[in-house]
Amino acid sequence: MAITVPSFAKINLGLRIGALRPDGFHELRTVYQTIALHDIISVSVGRGSGIEIRCNDSRVPTDESNTCYRIVERAMVELKATGRVVIEIEKRLPVQGGLGGASGNAVATLLALERASKKEMSAPARLRIAAEVGSDLPLFLVGGTILGAGRGEEVYPVPDLPAIPCVVATPEIGVSTPKAFADWDLLVSRGPQVTDKLTRPVASDRMSEFGRVLSAWLSSQSQSKYKPGRALSGVPVSKGRGRAETPLLDLVRTGIENDFEQVVFPKCPELREVKRVLVSAGAVYASLSGSGSATYGLFASREAAVKAAARLRKDGIPATATTTLTRPQYWKKIFD
Ligand code: C5P
């Protein structure tokens, strides 16, 4: 019997790039947030052997380079399972980068495979296998709001943000992640005089700073609960505002940023423009997701998000109004 599960996307709420490591990856810190946009994955295990991938989008590779193929190879060994695995990917998410589409597909495949084969692996084994396939996979084994460290594969659940209305714009521009990292290295190697944002070129300091900012942001949400009518910095919050408003304002105040914007925006000014349109359409916070090209805005209301998406589409930019997904929502949708 085929097991079908949704495969959700993620956005990055801030991303700080650290030092290039001896293994060729960069140390990084980020906050991942799962969102409701998704693909659909179906997995069945039948007689025979091998792995077959079918997909409705011809841009998706169906050979052994596909993340779903790579995770199944490893999972079958770990589960000591045999049989022919058929994976169907119904692509609904844009193939443009930044949303973790291929990574989410692989994790959804793993979860469906375990159910289809009626075998289960331990949670640490799942995380290990996911990390072997890519840095952005393990976050999908946590869901909700997640701190990402190491090369992005070290994941820690943090207090969940409430579901926040969100617009995801997916301009048809391809951004190569390895190239964006290389551009960042070049920028940093030129020293702090190149851009005044790079006042701290020492990678470890930049990492610690992100940790402090994140910690301040997350704890400010709890403090806000005890200060009705007042947010952390003293900015009054009027009664009747949406549940999402306070964490959003706190996020904006922390100044969490995505370092990739500094190298991707100069090369793709259209993306900077998308961010500008999102802000002018009322986004409380807008940013590139990962290395892009997906760019998102967070809004105080669903209505504002729907209007902003319509405005982008009018300008010819594919955009969808959606919502962020809390950890319980994420898992409920996967297991229902
Ligand atoms: O792990 P993943 O397959 O997503 O990484 C793709 C490429 O992105 C890596 O080969 C590496 O060049 C770059 N990368 C990096 N530092 C990270 C994550 C990815 O340099 N933390």
XYZ file of C-alpha atoms in Angstrom, residues 65-303:
239
model
C 21.217 12.176 -7.476
C 17.688 12.800 -6.115
C 17.698 13.365 -2.332
C 14.758 10.921 -2.001
C 16.796 8.205 -3.731
C 19.806 8.889 -1.505
C 17.838 8.731 1.723
C 16.019 5.522 0.725
C 19.344 3.825 -0.103
C 20.556 4.529 3.416
C 17.230 3.861 5.146
C 16.777 0.407 3.578
C 20.150 -0.632 5.037
C 19.362 0.869 8.455
C 15.888 -0.746 8.511
C 17.244 -4.055 7.171
C 14.357 -3.881 4.690
C 14.095 -5.376 1.195
C 11.821 -4.724 -1.780
C 11.282 -2.313 -4.655
C 10.641 1.232 -3.454
C 8.515 3.467 -5.673
C 8.460 7.172 -4.772
C 5.977 9.565 -6.357
C 6.702 13.264 -5.976
C 3.821 15.623 -6.697
C 5.693 18.894 -7.078
C 3.647 21.888 -5.988
C 6.448 23.955 -4.500
C 8.479 26.054 -6.888
C 11.785 24.424 -7.769
C 13.531 27.764 -7.024
C 15.845 27.451 -4.068
C 15.642 28.696 -0.532
C 12.588 26.723 0.593
C 14.308 23.377 1.271
C 11.990 21.609 -1.195
C 14.308 18.727 -2.099
C 15.376 18.345 1.546
C 11.789 18.205 2.772
C 10.951 15.678 0.036
C 13.698 13.368 1.289
C 12.537 13.517 4.903
C 8.892 12.977 3.919
C 10.063 9.979 1.868
C 11.892 8.574 4.892
C 8.827 8.946 7.134
C 6.560 7.377 4.501
C 9.042 4.550 3.864
C 9.084 3.598 7.524
C 5.305 3.356 7.518
C 5.135 1.560 4.175
C 7.688 -1.045 5.301
C 6.164 -1.273 8.805
C 9.637 -0.809 10.244
C 10.953 1.982 12.406
C 14.414 3.324 13.076
C 15.521 5.243 16.154
C 15.184 9.034 16.158
C 18.977 9.570 16.335
C 19.438 7.202 13.343
C 16.871 9.224 11.393
C 18.728 12.457 12.165
C 22.082 10.919 11.226
C 20.854 9.615 7.873
C 19.125 12.911 7.093
C 22.316 14.879 7.850
C 24.340 12.557 5.585
C 22.104 13.476 2.649
C 22.190 17.258 3.190
C 22.534 20.096 5.689
C 18.908 21.206 5.325
C 17.261 17.810 5.941
C 17.285 17.332 9.740
C 15.171 20.444 10.366
C 12.246 18.581 8.776
C 12.524 15.933 11.494
C 11.801 18.646 14.077
C 9.338 21.099 12.464
C 8.058 24.423 13.832
C 10.681 26.957 14.923
C 14.166 25.437 14.978
C 17.680 26.642 15.737
C 20.136 25.387 13.110
C 23.856 25.200 13.914
C 26.960 23.414 12.617
C 26.604 23.323 8.824
C 22.843 23.680 9.381
C 22.333 19.994 10.197
C 22.517 20.387 13.983
C 18.925 21.171 14.897
C 17.347 22.202 18.175
C 13.634 22.868 18.692
C 13.120 26.327 20.215
C 9.866 27.784 21.587
C 7.456 27.804 18.681
C 6.374 31.044 17.085
C 2.608 31.215 16.649
C 1.281 30.581 13.126
C 2.118 33.793 11.242
C 0.601 34.879 7.902
C 3.315 34.839 5.310
C 3.913 35.554 1.613
C 6.453 33.527 -0.320
C 7.649 35.070 -3.578
C 9.475 32.798 -5.978
C 11.045 34.863 -8.758
C 12.281 32.658 -11.566
C 15.945 33.209 -10.807
C 18.339 30.394 -9.958
C 20.853 31.091 -7.180
C 23.664 28.558 -6.688
C 24.160 27.955 -2.956
C 27.859 26.912 -3.195
C 28.503 30.018 -5.341
C 26.720 32.260 -2.818
C 28.913 30.810 -0.027
C 32.024 31.410 -2.170
C 30.922 35.014 -2.802
C 30.505 35.468 0.942
C 34.064 34.198 1.546
C 35.334 36.687 -1.010
C 33.427 39.524 0.618
C 34.734 38.661 4.070
C 38.308 38.221 2.818
C 38.242 41.802 1.520
C 37.822 42.988 5.097
C 35.440 45.174 7.042
C 36.066 48.309 4.955
C 34.058 46.855 2.044
C 30.748 47.070 3.816
C 29.984 48.715 7.084
C 27.752 45.760 8.012
C 30.876 43.628 8.302
C 32.246 45.360 11.321
C 33.076 42.001 12.906
C 34.910 39.836 10.456
C 35.901 37.303 13.142
C 33.583 34.397 12.411
C 33.335 33.072 15.973
C 32.299 36.521 17.270
C 29.615 36.710 14.618
C 28.270 33.316 15.700
C 28.168 34.297 19.364
C 26.411 37.515 18.472
C 23.701 35.586 16.625
C 23.252 33.369 19.680
C 22.782 36.422 21.912
C 20.328 38.058 19.522
C 18.317 34.864 19.191
C 18.263 34.282 22.907
C 17.083 37.866 23.499
C 14.380 37.489 20.870
C 13.016 34.184 22.159
C 13.051 35.241 25.787
C 11.405 38.573 24.910
C 8.316 36.651 23.812
C 7.897 35.134 27.249
C 8.535 38.495 28.898
C 5.942 40.147 26.653
C 3.319 37.790 28.061
C 3.828 39.375 31.459
C 3.719 42.915 30.121
C 0.312 43.275 28.509
C 0.074 46.444 26.441
C 3.847 46.814 26.368
C 6.453 45.088 24.261
C 10.040 44.538 25.377
C 11.652 47.702 24.110
C 8.932 49.902 25.514
C 7.020 50.283 22.250
C 3.359 50.148 23.253
C 1.362 47.330 21.701
C -2.289 48.281 21.368
C -4.969 45.857 22.456
C -6.678 43.765 19.817
C -3.630 43.167 17.635
C -3.101 39.717 16.157
C -1.451 36.961 18.175
C 1.432 37.047 15.744
C 2.213 40.711 16.240
C 4.370 40.656 19.366
C 6.833 37.944 18.278
C 7.056 39.690 14.929
C 7.843 43.052 16.474
C 10.389 41.376 18.721
C 11.981 39.756 15.684
C 12.223 43.072 13.858
C 13.800 44.743 16.870
C 16.508 42.116 17.199
C 17.637 42.989 13.688
C 18.033 39.325 12.694
C 19.343 39.291 9.115
C 20.256 36.843 6.405
C 23.953 37.260 5.465
C 23.251 35.867 1.972
C 21.415 39.099 1.125
C 24.759 40.902 1.101
C 26.063 38.755 -1.756
C 22.851 37.758 -3.558
C 21.120 41.184 -3.739
C 23.986 42.953 -5.552
C 23.943 40.173 -8.199
C 20.134 39.893 -8.405
C 18.714 43.374 -7.728
C 15.253 42.005 -8.648
C 15.273 40.121 -5.347
C 16.057 43.264 -3.365
C 13.115 44.836 -5.179
C 10.818 41.917 -4.193
C 11.815 42.458 -0.569
C 11.127 46.181 -0.934
C 7.661 45.510 -2.405
C 6.861 43.109 0.458
C 7.801 45.753 3.023
C 5.881 48.486 1.239
C 2.854 46.137 1.081
C 2.932 45.965 4.876
C 5.314 43.091 5.740
C 6.455 43.438 9.333
C 9.571 41.490 8.369
C 10.861 40.455 4.934
C 13.963 38.544 3.895
C 15.631 36.269 1.423
C 15.160 32.614 2.489
C 18.422 30.643 2.546
C 20.464 31.717 -0.465
C 17.233 32.430 -2.392
C 15.741 33.057 -4.745
C 12.653 32.547 -2.560
C 11.937 35.755 -0.664
C 9.270 36.010 2.012
C 7.374 38.528 4.079
C 5.674 38.017 7.450
C 2.435 39.875 8.001
C 0.276 40.826 10.959
C -2.881 39.535 9.247
C -3.934 37.013 6.608
C -5.740 39.810 4.725
